[in-house]
Amino acid sequence: MSDYSPSEMMIVAAARALAGVRTVFVGVGLPNIACNLAQRTVAPDLELVYESGVYGARPRRLPLSIGDPALITGALSVCSMADLFGLYLQGGRLEVAFLGGAQIDRYGNLNTTVIGDYARPKVRLPGSGGACEIAIHARQVFIIMRLSRRSFVERLDFLTSPGHLGGAGERERLGMPGRGPQVVVTDKCVFRFDPASGEMGVVSLHPGVRLEDVRAEMGWAPRVSPDLAETEPPTQEELRLLREELDPMGVYRS
Amino acid sequence: MSDYSPSEMMIVAAARALAGVRTVFVGVGLPNIACNLAQRTVAPDLELVYESGVYGARPRRLPLSIGDPALITGALSVCSMADLFGLYLQGGRLEVAFLGGAQIDRYGNLNTTVIGDYARPKVRLPGSGGACEIAIHARQVFIIMRLSRRSFVERLDFLTSPGHLGGAGERERLGMPGRGPQVVVTDKCVFRFDPASGEMGVVSLHPGVRLEDVRAEMGWAPRVSPDLAETEPPTQEELRLLREELDPMGVYRS
Amino acid sequence: MSKLTTMHDAIARYVHDGDTIAIEGFTACIGFAAAHEIIRQGRRDLVLCRMTPDLVYDQMIAAGCARKLIFSYLGNPGVGPLHAVRRAVEKSIPAPLELEEYSHFGMVARYIAGAYHLPFFPLRSYLGSDLPKVNPRIQFIESPYGDGPVAVVPPLNPDVAIIHAQRADANGNTQLWGLLGAQKEAAFAAQHVIVVVEEVVDEEVIRSDPNRTLIPGLIVDAVVHEPYGAHPSYVQGYYDRDNDFYLRWDEISRDEAATRAWLEEWVYGVGDRAEYVEKMGRETWERLRPAQAWSRPVNYG
Amino acid sequence: MSKLTTMHDAIARYVHDGDTIAIEGFTACIGFAAAHEIIRQGRRDLVLCRMTPDLVYDQMIAAGCARKLIFSYLGNPGVGPLHAVRRAVEKSIPAPLELEEYSHFGMVARYIAGAYHLPFFPLRSYLGSDLPKVNPRIQFIESPYGDGPVAVVPPLNPDVAIIHAQRADANGNTQLWGLLGAQKEAAFAAQHVIVVVEEVVDEEVIRSDPNRTLIPGLIVDAVVHEPYGAHPSYVQGYYDRDNDFYLRWDEISRDEAATRAWLEEWVYGVGDRAEYVEKMGRETWERLRPAQAWSRPVNYG
């Protein structure tokens, strides 16, 4: 059991970041499985909110989309999207939201719209969905993304969802209620944001990963925390929960 | 049965004004009983909408308030007040609304707020409730009020709900979606509004009422239609419905 | 984590002198039990918000709890005026009362703005009316897309919203049916939410019908189990409106001494709602027992 | 007065070339049967509105029905991109396609503005984002109460909204449960509403639970009874989502010829939805049969 994949390390690190959190706005995929792991470990009171309008879901199987019927059966509440975005999200009721994207910059700004020029894109991505307002309103934003040079870029092709914009303090100046990105969990390392600059810096490297490995996958030279640590590897219990209970098919293992 | 009260004549005249109407926004009391009579006579497809959020009510007893539980049991739809005022009323879905007031002026403007000065009122009335927006949005407004010099005034103490304001065309200039007051049904006569001036004029006198009787109860000299008619008295069937089915206790007879 | 508590403790903990309070519920589900407990605990200088102040605020104002009323319809529905409110406004008995008034949709819009965390909410009302002249909070703005001025009202964010409903679980996941009024909006707009219910049910009952959950436990601070807690208003499926009492209050409240005597007997004179229910007597509850009209179940499988 | 009609007649009567159409439903209750009938009737130059265009608009765009898409999330959820949309945008195959995009809340807000007959709807979004730079319909205005700029979007009023739901009566009083998406707002915003349901029920069923009525007959023009009409999406309590098909569409739609062949076989090649259901075969419907999870009834007496 001491052997684990980079994805498993990423999920475990994301789950741990939720310690003590009560409400999380969650997408499907990696964030969903991280939240489910957190519920069983560091955040027993965690309630999952899905942008489809579901609060307090209790799915009997791993949901395949945020609108999966298994999320509705036996949920505590299912409401309209007007209520979900107006009352829950914009109303400031969500502590943490998970986001990801095709591109991220040093300030945690995210692009999910286009690669290339907007009018003549190289790749047309799905667009905002709820991400733009989630990024503005969730009290904290946690980001999960695989580290790669294509994704961690010096300059976004399009800014879909605001992180710390041009640097620390800019969100406050614009009156944004949420505190913005707090952590970026990748398959190689964990970043946190420097309060003074609003820029992400490496705070821990996953076991076996060197700082050069991280730098090689980034479009800018990242700050590194003076207290750079090694990420605690997954415990046997975390791996057991992941493999036996949460993802028995191994969908999220690689 | 040929004997009937002024109130009965008023209710019958109000019901007849609803001929062919499909949706009506209704308060309790006289408008409610008029609408129920219309459903059984001139407007069989009439659906009643109450500001409490009820559409398609089928009360087993005469409701005592617009929030009476008997209106909810077996209704087609019961929605929040946000939906009722936002989607139904402001959304322009209501053909006719009944209103009344403590004071009305020649243009059908209504006062339900104060008699006397606002800061030091002689009588503090209930205020707008939904009347202000109902007056603006219902496609047509029908008014039921007993004729009296205290109520039909040259100048309102307070304009709560806009009728034709200062005269014909002013509503359109302000961009109001509804056409404003169309008819005022009283216990002595029926008024309709002159399209050119926006001012109400007597179009029919209830049987036995003389024009002087009407003028005596008004704070201004009303216009009189060149086609002034006598209101058709209640039919035996109308009186039977009122007395046997709709108001067996005679609450609205006097 | 259970939020179940007594009415005494919920009010003592969350309602303070000077607070802005919304006891919502349009005709139905009006939180009289909570109001009486606030009176008993002697709260003062409250700002009371309700679309229809109804008897519940007439009684609180008669007891001297309030300094201001924010409302849209000031009356005993279908009966007449609210006499205690009038005495306070006209004669400062027992204390002066400030009025801030809107139309119904204006009040709903204020709650929505509060719940949606918006700086204002637009509505097509008030044009041509004198209401904006006496309430400077009602403003008009231009649409950037043209189409003339539109009225706006500012958010209303009560310190506490008190919501009466049919049932909730111990975490405050609350289901309400029949008239829905502006309860959801008022609750989401508030800093704290006290839910008062006819029945506390197992979470499984709530989970069997998640679309019926009007208020999620997420925003609820306290859950109070208080059968008949909305009398003399009503709770669909539990008890009818006590129209006789609404008529009687018109008589009682005309007279200041009679009003005080009523408060002495029915509010100060009872320790809690259970005692009021007992004192009201079984024949009252028999008289108000509703018919049976059950919803057809739906499949969430 | 019954509004029951066939899908053929509802589409022929209410959907015209050049119309703005909203087939809403977030993941659930997506009106595929209606979309396929629109394709069969050869409608052109439609402006298609949906928060999540999903496979339903990918198919309509592949068939050449649309000139413009108004949306907030352009993907096959959890699977990948919408290939037919991409081909239309990038290569004008089979026709050019204009995009007008918002965030989810922006789309909801446009429907609300449309339904509420407001000149705009305010939301706290888009600050700092590039979206307003590429969509000039997104504006910012100042609040008259201070508190900085707030984004606004204009109303969206489709010519026709098509809403799939579990059940309605013949007058169009429609009950929907599970995910509610933005269907109510889209329906109230529209000029005409076509309701498509799994079951047409007696009015008494609707009247047994009036809070469940999402769309009143008042705003409905046509009611179509079309079992399995939302496949491959799902209807809570009636059939599960056909995730296999969502995966297969990714393969099919990558290739223009394969896409055309699929449309030939499953849309043009069948006369109506009943034939599609028959052709899909009983084992499909067995596979997608949901579990039983019934709501507890409530008393409206």
PDB file of N, CA, C and O in Angstrom, chain C residues 5 12 38 122 133 144 179 182 190 221-222 298:
ATOM      1  N   THR C   5     -33.352  23.495  20.398  1.00  0.00           N
ATOM      2  CA  THR C   5     -33.267  24.242  21.643  1.00  0.00           C
ATOM      3  C   THR C   5     -34.676  24.680  22.047  1.00  0.00           C
ATOM      4  O   THR C   5     -35.628  24.410  21.320  1.00  0.00           O
ATOM      5  N   ALA C  12     -33.287  34.191  23.792  1.00  0.00           N
ATOM      6  CA  ALA C  12     -32.278  34.774  24.680  1.00  0.00           C
ATOM      7  C   ALA C  12     -30.935  34.885  23.969  1.00  0.00           C
ATOM      8  O   ALA C  12     -30.210  35.863  24.109  1.00  0.00           O
ATOM      9  N   ILE C  38     -40.353  36.930  22.887  1.00  0.00           N
ATOM     10  CA  ILE C  38     -39.612  38.202  22.821  1.00  0.00           C
ATOM     11  C   ILE C  38     -40.242  39.224  23.769  1.00  0.00           C
ATOM     12  O   ILE C  38     -39.547  39.946  24.488  1.00  0.00           O
ATOM     13  N   PRO C 122     -33.919  45.808  -8.624  1.00  0.00           N
ATOM     14  CA  PRO C 122     -34.784  46.629  -9.467  1.00  0.00           C
ATOM     15  C   PRO C 122     -36.199  46.073  -9.539  1.00  0.00           C
ATOM     16  O   PRO C 122     -36.399  44.857  -9.554  1.00  0.00           O
ATOM     17  N   LYS C 133     -41.748  59.735  -2.456  1.00  0.00           N
ATOM     18  CA  LYS C 133     -41.597  61.057  -1.825  1.00  0.00           C
ATOM     19  C   LYS C 133     -41.478  60.943  -0.316  1.00  0.00           C
ATOM     20  O   LYS C 133     -40.898  61.813   0.334  1.00  0.00           O
ATOM     21  N   PRO C 144     -28.823  50.642 -18.520  1.00  0.00           N
ATOM     22  CA  PRO C 144     -27.811  50.885 -19.573  1.00  0.00           C
ATOM     23  C   PRO C 144     -28.294  50.436 -20.948  1.00  0.00           C
ATOM     24  O   PRO C 144     -27.659  50.751 -21.945  1.00  0.00           O
ATOM     25  N   LEU C 179     -48.793  28.355   1.522  1.00  0.00           N
ATOM     26  CA  LEU C 179     -48.259  29.682   1.183  1.00  0.00           C
ATOM     27  C   LEU C 179     -46.772  29.745   1.543  1.00  0.00           C
ATOM     28  O   LEU C 179     -46.381  29.342   2.640  1.00  0.00           O
ATOM     29  N   ALA C 182     -42.494  35.228   1.726  1.00  0.00           N
ATOM     30  CA  ALA C 182     -41.122  35.665   1.437  1.00  0.00           C
ATOM     31  C   ALA C 182     -40.165  35.037   2.448  1.00  0.00           C
ATOM     32  O   ALA C 182     -39.102  35.585   2.732  1.00  0.00           O
ATOM     33  N   ALA C 190     -30.911  37.038   6.333  1.00  0.00           N
ATOM     34  CA  ALA C 190     -30.646  37.311   7.751  1.00  0.00           C
ATOM     35  C   ALA C 190     -29.284  36.799   8.207  1.00  0.00           C
ATOM     36  O   ALA C 190     -28.730  35.864   7.651  1.00  0.00           O
ATOM     37  N   ASP C 221     -29.602  28.605  12.673  1.00  0.00           N
ATOM     38  CA  ASP C 221     -28.869  28.605  13.932  1.00  0.00           C
ATOM     39  C   ASP C 221     -29.560  27.787  15.014  1.00  0.00           C
ATOM     40  O   ASP C 221     -28.902  27.181  15.835  1.00  0.00           O
ATOM     41  N   ALA C 222     -30.899  27.842  15.034  1.00  0.00           N
ATOM     42  CA  ALA C 222     -31.623  27.170  16.113  1.00  0.00           C
ATOM     43  C   ALA C 222     -32.918  26.589  15.573  1.00  0.00           C
ATOM     44  O   ALA C 222     -33.557  27.180  14.703  1.00  0.00           O
ATOM     45  N   VAL C 298     -44.164  11.361  -5.189  1.00  0.00           N
ATOM     46  CA  VAL C 298     -43.432  11.317  -6.459  1.00  0.00           C
ATOM     47  C   VAL C 298     -42.155  10.500  -6.248  1.00  0.00           C
ATOM     48  O   VAL C 298     -41.656  10.408  -5.125  1.00  0.00           O
TER      49      VAL C 298
END
